[in-house]
CSV table of C-alpha atoms and ligand atoms in Angstrom, one decimal:
chain,number,residue,atom,x,y,z
A,1,MET,CA,14.5,14.5,-23.2
A,2,LYS,CA,14.6,10.7,-22.4
A,3,LYS,CA,11.6,9.7,-20.4
A,4,GLN,CA,12.6,8.7,-16.7
A,5,CYS,CA,11.9,4.9,-16.2
A,6,VAL,CA,10.6,3.5,-12.9
A,7,LEU,CA,11.0,-0.1,-11.8
A,8,VAL,CA,7.8,-1.2,-9.9
A,9,SER,CA,8.2,-4.3,-7.7
A,10,GLY,CA,4.9,-5.8,-6.9
A,11,GLY,CA,3.4,-3.9,-9.7
A,12,ALA,CA,0.8,-6.7,-10.5
A,13,GLY,CA,-0.7,-6.2,-6.8
A,14,TYR,CA,-3.2,-3.8,-5.5
A,15,ILE,CA,-1.4,-0.6,-4.9
A,16,GLY,CA,1.3,-1.4,-7.4
A,17,SER,CA,-1.2,-1.6,-10.3
A,18,HIS,CA,-2.7,1.6,-9.5
A,19,THR,CA,0.6,3.4,-9.1
A,20,THR,CA,1.7,2.1,-12.4
A,21,VAL,CA,-1.3,3.7,-14.1
A,22,GLU,CA,-0.6,7.1,-12.3
A,23,LEU,CA,3.1,6.9,-13.3
A,24,ILE,CA,2.4,6.4,-16.9
A,25,GLU,CA,-0.1,9.3,-16.9
A,26,ALA,CA,2.5,11.3,-15.4
A,27,GLY,CA,4.9,10.6,-18.2
A,28,TYR,CA,7.1,7.9,-16.7
A,29,ASP,CA,8.1,4.6,-18.4
A,30,VAL,CA,7.5,1.7,-16.2
A,31,VAL,CA,8.9,-2.0,-15.8
A,32,ILE,CA,6.8,-4.2,-13.5
A,33,VAL,CA,8.5,-6.9,-11.7
A,34,ASP,CA,6.2,-9.4,-9.9
A,35,ASN,CA,6.4,-13.1,-8.9
A,36,LEU,CA,2.6,-13.3,-9.0
A,37,SER,CA,2.5,-14.8,-5.5
A,38,ASN,CA,-0.4,-12.7,-4.6
A,39,SER,CA,-1.7,-11.3,-7.9
A,40,GLU,CA,-2.7,-12.3,-11.3
A,41,ILE,CA,-1.3,-11.4,-14.7
A,42,GLY,CA,-4.7,-10.2,-15.7
A,43,ALA,CA,-4.0,-7.0,-13.5
A,44,VAL,CA,-1.0,-6.3,-15.7
A,45,GLU,CA,-3.1,-6.7,-18.8
A,46,SER,CA,-5.7,-4.4,-17.3
A,47,VAL,CA,-3.1,-1.8,-16.7
A,48,ARG,CA,-1.9,-1.9,-20.2
A,49,ARG,CA,-5.5,-1.5,-21.4
A,50,ILE,CA,-6.2,1.4,-19.1
A,51,THR,CA,-2.9,3.3,-20.0
A,52,GLY,CA,-2.7,2.0,-23.7
A,53,VAL,CA,1.0,1.3,-23.1
A,54,ASP,CA,2.5,-2.2,-23.5
A,55,ILE,CA,4.3,-2.0,-20.2
A,56,PRO,CA,7.2,-4.5,-19.9
A,57,PHE,CA,6.6,-7.3,-17.2
A,58,GLU,CA,9.1,-9.5,-15.7
A,59,GLN,CA,7.9,-12.6,-13.6
A,60,VAL,CA,10.8,-12.5,-11.3
A,61,ASP,CA,11.1,-13.1,-7.5
A,62,CYS,CA,12.7,-10.4,-5.9
A,63,CYS,CA,14.3,-12.8,-3.4
A,64,ASP,CA,16.1,-14.5,-6.3
A,65,ARG,CA,19.0,-12.1,-6.6
A,66,GLU,CA,20.4,-13.6,-9.8
A,67,ALA,CA,17.2,-13.4,-11.7
A,68,PHE,CA,16.5,-9.9,-10.3
A,69,ARG,CA,20.0,-8.8,-11.2
A,70,LYS,CA,19.1,-9.7,-15.0
A,71,VAL,CA,16.3,-7.2,-14.6
A,72,PHE,CA,18.7,-4.4,-13.7
A,73,GLU,CA,21.0,-5.5,-16.6
A,74,LYS,CA,18.2,-5.4,-18.9
A,75,TYR,CA,16.5,-2.1,-18.3
A,76,GLU,CA,17.9,1.5,-17.5
A,77,PHE,CA,15.9,2.7,-14.7
A,78,ASP,CA,16.8,5.5,-12.1
A,79,SER,CA,14.2,4.7,-9.6
A,80,VAL,CA,12.4,1.8,-7.9
A,81,ILE,CA,9.1,1.6,-5.9
A,82,HIS,CA,9.2,-1.4,-3.9
A,83,PHE,CA,5.8,-2.8,-3.3
A,84,ALA,CA,6.7,-6.4,-3.3
A,85,ALA,CA,6.0,-8.0,0.1
A,86,SER,CA,3.7,-10.5,1.9
A,87,LYS,CA,1.1,-8.3,3.7
A,88,ALA,CA,-1.3,-10.2,5.8
A,89,VAL,CA,-0.9,-9.5,9.6
A,90,GLY,CA,-2.4,-12.6,11.0
A,91,GLU,CA,-0.5,-14.8,8.6
A,92,SER,CA,2.8,-13.3,9.6
A,93,VAL,CA,2.1,-14.6,13.1
A,94,GLN,CA,1.5,-18.0,11.9
A,95,LYS,CA,4.4,-18.0,9.3
A,96,PRO,CA,7.0,-15.5,10.7
A,97,LEU,CA,9.8,-17.1,8.6
A,98,LEU,CA,8.0,-16.6,5.4
A,99,TYR,CA,7.5,-13.0,6.2
A,100,TYR,CA,11.0,-12.2,7.4
A,101,GLY,CA,12.2,-14.2,4.5
A,102,ASN,CA,10.2,-12.5,1.8
A,103,ASN,CA,10.0,-8.9,3.0
A,104,LEU,CA,13.5,-8.6,4.1
A,105,THR,CA,15.3,-10.5,1.5
A,106,SER,CA,13.4,-8.8,-1.5
A,107,PHE,CA,14.2,-5.4,0.2
A,108,MET,CA,17.8,-6.1,0.8
A,109,ASN,CA,18.1,-7.4,-2.9
A,110,VAL,CA,16.5,-4.1,-4.2
A,111,VAL,CA,18.7,-1.9,-2.2
A,112,GLY,CA,21.8,-3.9,-2.8
A,113,LEU,CA,21.3,-4.1,-6.5
A,114,MET,CA,20.5,-0.4,-6.6
A,115,HIS,CA,23.8,0.4,-5.1
A,116,GLU,CA,25.6,-2.2,-7.2
A,117,PHE,CA,24.1,-0.7,-10.5
A,118,GLY,CA,24.3,2.9,-9.4
A,119,ARG,CA,20.5,3.4,-9.4
A,120,GLN,CA,19.4,6.5,-7.3
A,121,ASN,CA,15.9,6.8,-6.0
A,122,VAL,CA,13.9,4.2,-4.1
A,123,VAL,CA,10.4,4.5,-2.4
A,124,PHE,CA,9.5,2.0,0.2
A,125,SER,CA,6.0,0.9,1.0
A,126,SER,CA,5.9,1.4,4.9
A,127,SER,CA,2.7,1.3,7.0
A,128,CYS,CA,0.9,3.1,9.8
A,129,THR,CA,1.4,-0.2,11.6
A,130,VAL,CA,4.7,1.1,12.6
A,131,TYR,CA,3.0,3.4,15.2
A,132,GLY,CA,1.2,0.6,16.9
A,133,GLU,CA,-1.3,2.0,19.3
A,134,PRO,CA,-0.4,5.9,19.5
A,135,ASP,CA,-0.6,7.9,22.7
A,136,LYS,CA,-1.9,10.9,20.8
A,137,GLN,CA,-3.8,11.6,17.6
A,138,PRO,CA,-3.3,12.4,14.9
A,139,VAL,CA,0.0,10.9,14.3
A,140,THR,CA,2.8,12.8,12.8
A,141,GLU,CA,6.0,11.4,11.4
A,142,GLN,CA,7.7,12.3,14.6
A,143,THR,CA,5.3,10.1,16.6
A,144,PRO,CA,7.5,7.4,18.2
A,145,ARG,CA,7.3,4.0,16.8
A,146,LYS,CA,6.1,1.4,19.1
A,147,PRO,CA,7.5,-2.2,19.3
A,148,ALA,CA,5.9,-4.1,16.6
A,149,THR,CA,3.2,-6.6,17.5
A,150,SER,CA,3.5,-8.8,14.5
A,151,PRO,CA,6.2,-10.1,12.3
A,152,TYR,CA,4.6,-8.2,9.4
A,153,GLY,CA,4.8,-5.1,11.3
A,154,ASN,CA,8.4,-5.9,12.4
A,155,THR,CA,9.5,-6.2,8.7
A,156,LYS,CA,8.1,-2.7,8.0
A,157,GLN,CA,10.0,-1.2,10.9
A,158,THR,CA,13.1,-3.2,10.1
A,159,CYS,CA,13.1,-2.1,6.3
A,160,GLU,CA,12.8,1.4,7.3
A,161,ASP,CA,15.9,1.0,9.5
A,162,ILE,CA,17.6,-0.8,6.7
A,163,LEU,CA,16.9,2.2,4.4
A,164,ARG,CA,17.8,4.8,6.9
A,165,ASP,CA,21.3,3.2,7.5
A,166,THR,CA,22.1,2.4,3.9
A,167,LEU,CA,21.3,6.0,2.9
A,168,LYS,CA,23.5,7.2,5.6
A,169,ALA,CA,26.3,5.1,4.2
A,170,TYR,CA,25.7,5.9,0.6
A,171,PRO,CA,24.7,9.6,0.3
A,172,GLU,CA,24.7,9.4,-3.6
A,173,MET,CA,21.4,7.4,-3.1
A,174,LYS,CA,17.9,8.8,-2.0
A,175,GLY,CA,14.9,7.2,-0.4
A,176,ILE,CA,11.4,8.0,0.7
A,177,ALA,CA,9.4,5.7,3.0
A,178,LEU,CA,5.7,6.5,2.6
A,179,ARG,CA,3.6,5.3,5.6
A,180,TYR,CA,0.3,4.3,4.2
A,181,PHE,CA,-2.8,4.3,6.4
A,182,ASN,CA,-5.6,2.2,5.3
A,183,PRO,CA,-5.9,1.9,1.4
A,184,ILE,CA,-9.2,1.2,0.1
A,185,GLY,CA,-11.3,1.5,-3.1
A,186,ALA,CA,-10.5,0.9,-6.9
A,187,HIS,CA,-9.6,2.6,-10.0
A,188,PRO,CA,-12.4,4.9,-11.4
A,189,SER,CA,-12.5,2.5,-14.5
A,190,ALA,CA,-13.3,-0.4,-12.3
A,191,GLN,CA,-10.6,-2.5,-14.2
A,192,ILE,CA,-8.4,-2.8,-11.3
A,193,GLY,CA,-8.8,-3.2,-7.6
A,194,GLU,CA,-8.0,-5.2,-4.6
A,195,LEU,CA,-8.1,-9.1,-5.1
A,196,PRO,CA,-8.0,-10.8,-1.7
A,197,ARG,CA,-7.3,-14.5,-1.8
A,198,GLY,CA,-9.7,-16.7,0.3
A,199,VAL,CA,-11.7,-14.9,3.1
A,200,PRO,CA,-10.9,-11.2,3.1
A,201,GLN,CA,-9.2,-10.1,6.4
A,202,ASN,CA,-9.5,-6.4,5.7
A,203,LEU,CA,-12.8,-4.5,6.3
A,204,VAL,CA,-13.7,-3.1,2.9
A,205,PRO,CA,-13.2,-6.3,0.9
A,206,TYR,CA,-15.4,-8.0,3.4
A,207,VAL,CA,-18.0,-5.4,3.1
A,208,THR,CA,-18.1,-5.6,-0.7
A,209,GLN,CA,-18.2,-9.4,-0.7
A,210,THR,CA,-21.0,-9.3,1.8
A,211,ALA,CA,-22.9,-6.9,-0.2
A,212,ALA,CA,-22.4,-9.2,-3.3
A,213,GLY,CA,-23.8,-12.1,-1.3
A,214,LEU,CA,-20.5,-14.0,-1.1
A,215,ARG,CA,-20.4,-13.7,2.6
A,216,GLU,CA,-23.3,-14.0,4.8
A,217,CYS,CA,-22.6,-11.4,7.4
A,218,LEU,CA,-19.9,-8.9,8.3
A,219,SER,CA,-18.7,-9.0,12.0
A,220,ILE,CA,-17.9,-5.8,13.4
A,221,PHE,CA,-15.1,-6.4,15.7
A,222,GLY,CA,-16.2,-4.6,19.0
A,223,ASP,CA,-18.5,-1.9,19.7
A,224,ASP,CA,-17.2,-1.2,23.2
A,225,TYR,CA,-14.0,0.7,22.5
A,226,PRO,CA,-13.4,4.2,24.0
A,227,THR,CA,-14.5,5.9,20.8
A,228,PRO,CA,-17.7,7.9,20.1
A,229,ASP,CA,-19.7,5.0,18.7
A,230,GLY,CA,-17.6,2.3,20.2
A,231,SER,CA,-16.1,0.9,16.9
A,232,CYS,CA,-12.4,1.3,15.9
A,233,ILE,CA,-11.2,4.3,14.1
A,234,ARG,CA,-9.0,4.4,11.0
A,235,ASP,CA,-7.8,6.8,8.3
A,236,TYR,CA,-9.1,5.3,5.0
A,237,ILE,CA,-7.1,6.5,2.0
A,238,ASP,CA,-8.3,6.0,-1.6
A,239,VAL,CA,-5.9,3.8,-3.6
A,240,THR,CA,-5.8,6.2,-6.5
A,241,ASP,CA,-4.9,9.1,-4.2
A,242,LEU,CA,-2.3,6.8,-2.6
A,243,ALA,CA,-0.8,5.9,-6.0
A,244,LYS,CA,-0.5,9.5,-6.7
A,245,ALA,CA,1.7,10.1,-3.6
A,246,HIS,CA,4.2,7.6,-5.1
A,247,VAL,CA,4.4,9.9,-8.2
A,248,ALA,CA,5.1,12.9,-6.2
A,249,ALA,CA,7.6,10.9,-4.3
A,250,ILE,CA,9.7,9.9,-7.3
A,251,GLY,CA,9.2,13.6,-8.7
A,252,ARG,CA,10.6,14.9,-5.5
A,253,MET,CA,13.7,12.8,-5.7
A,254,VAL,CA,14.1,13.2,-9.5
A,255,GLY,CA,13.8,16.9,-9.4
A,256,ASP,CA,16.3,17.1,-6.6
A,257,LYS,CA,13.7,18.7,-4.3
A,258,ASN,CA,14.3,16.3,-1.3
A,259,LYS,CA,15.7,18.0,1.9
A,260,GLU,CA,17.5,14.8,3.1
A,261,ASN,CA,18.4,11.7,1.3
A,262,TYR,CA,16.0,9.8,3.5
A,263,GLU,CA,12.6,11.1,4.2
A,264,ILE,CA,9.3,9.7,5.7
A,265,PHE,CA,5.8,10.8,4.9
A,266,ASN,CA,2.4,9.8,6.3
A,267,ILE,CA,0.0,9.1,3.4
A,268,GLY,CA,-3.5,9.4,4.9
A,269,THR,CA,-6.4,11.7,4.6
A,270,GLY,CA,-6.2,13.3,8.3
A,271,ARG,CA,-9.7,12.1,8.9
A,272,GLY,CA,-10.7,9.3,11.3
A,273,VAL,CA,-13.7,7.1,10.4
A,274,SER,CA,-15.2,4.5,12.6
A,275,VAL,CA,-16.1,1.0,11.3
A,276,LEU,CA,-19.7,1.6,11.8
A,277,GLU,CA,-19.7,4.9,10.0
A,278,LEU,CA,-17.8,3.3,7.0
A,279,VAL,CA,-20.3,0.6,6.8
A,280,ASN,CA,-23.3,2.8,7.0
A,281,LYS,CA,-21.8,5.1,4.5
A,282,PHE,CA,-21.1,2.2,2.1
A,283,GLU,CA,-24.9,1.2,2.4
A,284,GLU,CA,-25.9,4.8,1.9
A,285,VAL,CA,-23.8,5.7,-1.1
A,286,ASN,CA,-24.3,2.5,-3.0
A,287,GLY,CA,-27.9,1.8,-2.0
A,288,VAL,CA,-27.1,-1.7,-1.0
A,289,LYS,CA,-27.5,-3.6,2.2
A,290,VAL,CA,-24.5,-5.3,4.2
A,291,ASN,CA,-25.8,-7.6,6.7
A,292,HIS,CA,-23.7,-7.1,9.8
A,293,LYS,CA,-23.5,-8.0,13.5
A,294,ILE,CA,-21.5,-6.8,16.5
A,295,ALA,CA,-18.8,-9.5,17.3
A,296,PRO,CA,-16.2,-9.7,19.9
A,297,ARG,CA,-13.0,-7.6,19.6
A,298,ARG,CA,-10.2,-8.9,17.3
A,299,GLU,CA,-7.0,-9.6,19.0
A,300,GLY,CA,-4.4,-7.1,18.1
A,301,ASP,CA,-6.5,-4.4,16.9
A,302,ILE,CA,-5.6,-0.9,17.7
A,303,ILE,CA,-8.5,1.4,19.0
A,304,ALA,CA,-7.9,4.4,16.8
A,305,ILE,CA,-5.3,5.9,14.5
A,306,TRP,CA,-5.4,8.6,11.9
A,307,ALA,CA,-2.7,10.6,10.1
A,308,ASP,CA,-1.4,14.2,10.3
A,309,PRO,CA,-0.7,14.3,6.6
A,310,SER,CA,0.6,18.0,6.6
A,311,LEU,CA,4.2,17.1,6.0
A,312,ALA,CA,3.2,15.2,2.7
A,313,ASN,CA,0.8,18.1,1.8
A,314,ASN,CA,3.3,20.8,2.2
A,315,GLU,CA,6.5,19.0,1.1
A,316,LEU,CA,5.3,16.7,-1.6
A,317,GLY,CA,2.7,18.9,-2.7
A,318,TRP,CA,0.1,15.9,-2.5
A,319,LYS,CA,-3.1,15.9,-0.9
A,320,ALA,CA,-5.8,13.1,-0.7
A,321,GLU,CA,-8.5,14.3,-3.0
A,322,ARG,CA,-11.3,11.6,-3.4
A,323,THR,CA,-14.1,11.8,-1.0
A,324,LEU,CA,-15.0,8.7,1.1
A,325,ASP,CA,-18.3,8.5,-0.8
A,326,GLU,CA,-16.4,8.3,-4.2
A,327,THR,CA,-14.0,5.8,-2.8
A,328,LEU,CA,-16.8,3.5,-1.4
A,329,LYS,CA,-18.5,3.8,-4.8
A,330,SER,CA,-15.5,2.7,-6.6
A,331,ALA,CA,-15.0,-0.3,-4.2
A,332,TRP,CA,-18.5,-1.4,-4.9
A,333,GLU,CA,-18.2,-0.9,-8.7
A,334,TRP,CA,-15.0,-3.1,-8.6
A,335,GLU,CA,-16.7,-6.0,-6.7
A,336,LYS,CA,-19.6,-5.7,-9.2
A,337,HIS,CA,-17.2,-5.9,-12.1
A,338,LEU,CA,-15.5,-9.0,-10.6
A,339,ARG,CA,-18.8,-10.9,-9.9
A,340,GLY,CA,-20.5,-9.8,-13.1
A,341,ILE,CA,-23.3,-7.9,-11.0
A,342,LYS,CA,-25.1,-5.3,-13.1
G,401,NAD,P1,-0.5,-7.0,-2.9
G,401,NAD,O1,-0.3,-8.3,-2.3
G,401,NAD,O2,-1.7,-6.7,-3.6
G,401,NAD,O3,0.8,-6.7,-3.9
G,401,NAD,C1,2.0,-7.1,-3.4
G,401,NAD,C2,2.6,-7.6,-4.8
G,401,NAD,O4,4.0,-8.0,-4.6
G,401,NAD,C3,1.8,-8.8,-5.3
G,401,NAD,O5,1.4,-8.7,-6.5
G,401,NAD,C4,2.8,-10.1,-5.1
G,401,NAD,O6,2.7,-11.0,-6.0
G,401,NAD,C5,4.1,-9.3,-5.2
G,401,NAD,N1,5.2,-10.1,-4.6
G,401,NAD,C6,5.3,-10.3,-3.2
G,401,NAD,N2,6.4,-11.0,-2.9
G,401,NAD,C7,7.0,-10.8,-3.9
G,401,NAD,C8,8.5,-11.1,-4.4
G,401,NAD,N3,9.3,-11.9,-3.5
G,401,NAD,N4,9.0,-11.0,-5.5
G,401,NAD,C9,8.1,-10.4,-6.5
G,401,NAD,N5,6.9,-10.0,-6.3
G,401,NAD,C10,6.5,-10.2,-5.1
G,401,NAD,O7,-0.4,-5.9,-1.7
G,401,NAD,P2,-0.6,-4.4,-1.7
G,401,NAD,O8,-1.8,-4.1,-1.0
G,401,NAD,O9,-0.7,-3.9,-3.0
G,401,NAD,O10,0.7,-3.9,-0.9
G,401,NAD,C11,1.8,-3.3,-1.5
G,401,NAD,C12,2.8,-2.9,-0.4
G,401,NAD,O11,2.1,-1.8,0.3
G,401,NAD,C13,3.3,-4.0,0.5
G,401,NAD,O12,4.6,-3.8,0.7
G,401,NAD,C14,2.5,-3.9,1.5
G,401,NAD,O13,3.1,-4.3,2.8
G,401,NAD,C15,2.4,-2.4,1.7
G,401,NAD,N6,1.3,-1.8,2.6
G,401,NAD,C16,0.0,-2.2,2.1
G,401,NAD,C17,-1.1,-1.8,2.9
G,401,NAD,C18,-2.5,-2.4,2.6
G,401,NAD,O14,-3.3,-2.2,3.5
G,401,NAD,N7,-2.9,-2.9,1.4
G,401,NAD,C19,-1.0,-0.9,3.9
G,401,NAD,C20,0.3,-0.4,4.3
G,401,NAD,C21,1.3,-0.9,3.5
G,402,WQD,C1,-10.0,-2.0,9.7
G,402,WQD,C2,-11.0,-2.0,10.9
G,402,WQD,C3,-11.1,-3.9,12.3
G,402,WQD,C4,-12.6,-6.7,9.2
G,402,WQD,C5,-4.4,-3.6,8.6
G,402,WQD,C6,-2.9,-3.9,8.9
G,402,WQD,C7,-2.1,-2.6,8.8
G,402,WQD,C8,-2.3,-2.1,7.3
G,402,WQD,C9,-3.6,-1.9,7.0
G,402,WQD,C10,-0.4,-3.1,6.1
G,402,WQD,C11,-10.5,-2.5,12.2
G,402,WQD,C12,-12.4,-3.8,11.5
G,402,WQD,C13,-12.2,-5.5,9.9
G,402,WQD,C14,-13.9,-7.3,9.6
G,402,WQD,C15,-14.1,-5.4,11.2
G,402,WQD,N1,-1.8,-3.2,6.3
G,402,WQD,N2,-12.8,-5.0,10.9
G,402,WQD,N3,-14.6,-6.5,10.5
G,402,WQD,O1,-6.3,-3.7,11.0
G,402,WQD,O2,-6.5,-1.3,10.5
G,402,WQD,O3,-5.0,-2.6,9.4
G,402,WQD,O4,-4.4,-3.2,7.1
G,402,WQD,O5,0.4,-2.4,6.4
G,402,WQD,O6,-0.9,-2.9,9.0
G,402,WQD,O7,-2.9,-4.2,10.3
G,402,WQD,O8,-7.2,-2.9,8.7
G,402,WQD,O9,-9.0,-3.5,7.2
G,402,WQD,O10,-8.1,-5.3,8.7
G,402,WQD,O11,-9.4,-3.4,9.7
G,402,WQD,O12,-14.8,-4.9,12.1
G,402,WQD,O13,-14.3,-8.2,9.0
G,402,WQD,O14,-12.0,-2.8,10.6
G,402,WQD,O15,-11.4,-4.4,13.5
G,402,WQD,O16,-11.1,-1.7,13.2
G,402,WQD,P1,-6.3,-2.7,10.0
G,402,WQD,P2,-8.6,-3.9,8.5
């Protein structure tokens, strides 16, 4: 039987590179499309090394419809996983047009070209950011979305809506939106991982860079929240586990197991972890020190959010498997690999 092929947009990026590895290991062919605006070709080379497969790579901007059309003409894939987007929440407030332009145009092009070429299945990278500050924990897919507090968050909500409406109009197509909680960690091989540009905005890359001596001191944004230890709570999901959720989502659509032609799944562990807990755990499992201090709250932060992942557990047959210890070890191994630390 011919292998199923998946187009992975943004496949040179953090989550896309890990997902490509898992897709190949699950027996799929993959074509990567990326404009390398937030990644490096080295990530594609590492994925080829890990998998032993010479995965085709097209350096194309998904916003360039004509260039993107050529990729659809060149390769026969039935499924697309669309990671390509700009993702920095703070930057999106400063540069809203860049975020609306990139995230909406690239998504419209993906869905539009899929329809034009009769390609069936799409997975969209959504985010727990669509829930805003939830009234009740844990959040299920039925938890109401709150008005977005950043242009980035708005692009995720809008793309979900575009997908819902498009799939209603085109019942021959199928789509799954995966709402990721907080992806962290790196591949067990330490050959691929997160590559933040400039000063990291997210917690774990800031922690690993502080441990490596690149940053002097981690600021813990707030210890006076109404949580057990006063710091914010999140659901940190291992990136390899997250990657496997995409394989499950594609398998569900390819295998005709989906119940509707548009479905949404929370992808998290179901476990809330505070910032202080995470930092302490990182120090403990890796035997390294992370200089840190308590700093004022960061504007726009929500207090607490964690997932109810039971829909994904039951319907996708997917479950987060790696422990927080393993994930935090992998994050440190990756940072050491990047910095040449033994
Ligand atoms: P990333 O920046 O590492 O990967 C995105 C990739 O897309 C990059 O390689 C970038 O070069 C590429 N890209 C961006 N715009 C493009 C375009 N127009 N055409 C072609 N390539 C383009 O980010 P990531 O963390 O891997 O995130 C992947 C997806 O998951 C994004 O859609 C992001 O919004 C979403 N997401 C991420 C997180 C997170 O915390 N990392 C959480 C929830 C959702
Ligand atoms: C986690 C916790 C910070 C840095 C963002 C996006 C969200 C999603 C995931 C894409 C918070 C605290 C952080 C630091 C700290 N991305 N922190 N010191 O804000 O939960 O979510 O990434 O969709 O949309 O908003 O992740 O890693 O920035 O922060 O104390 O130097 O760590 O206050 O409580 P966040 P994060």
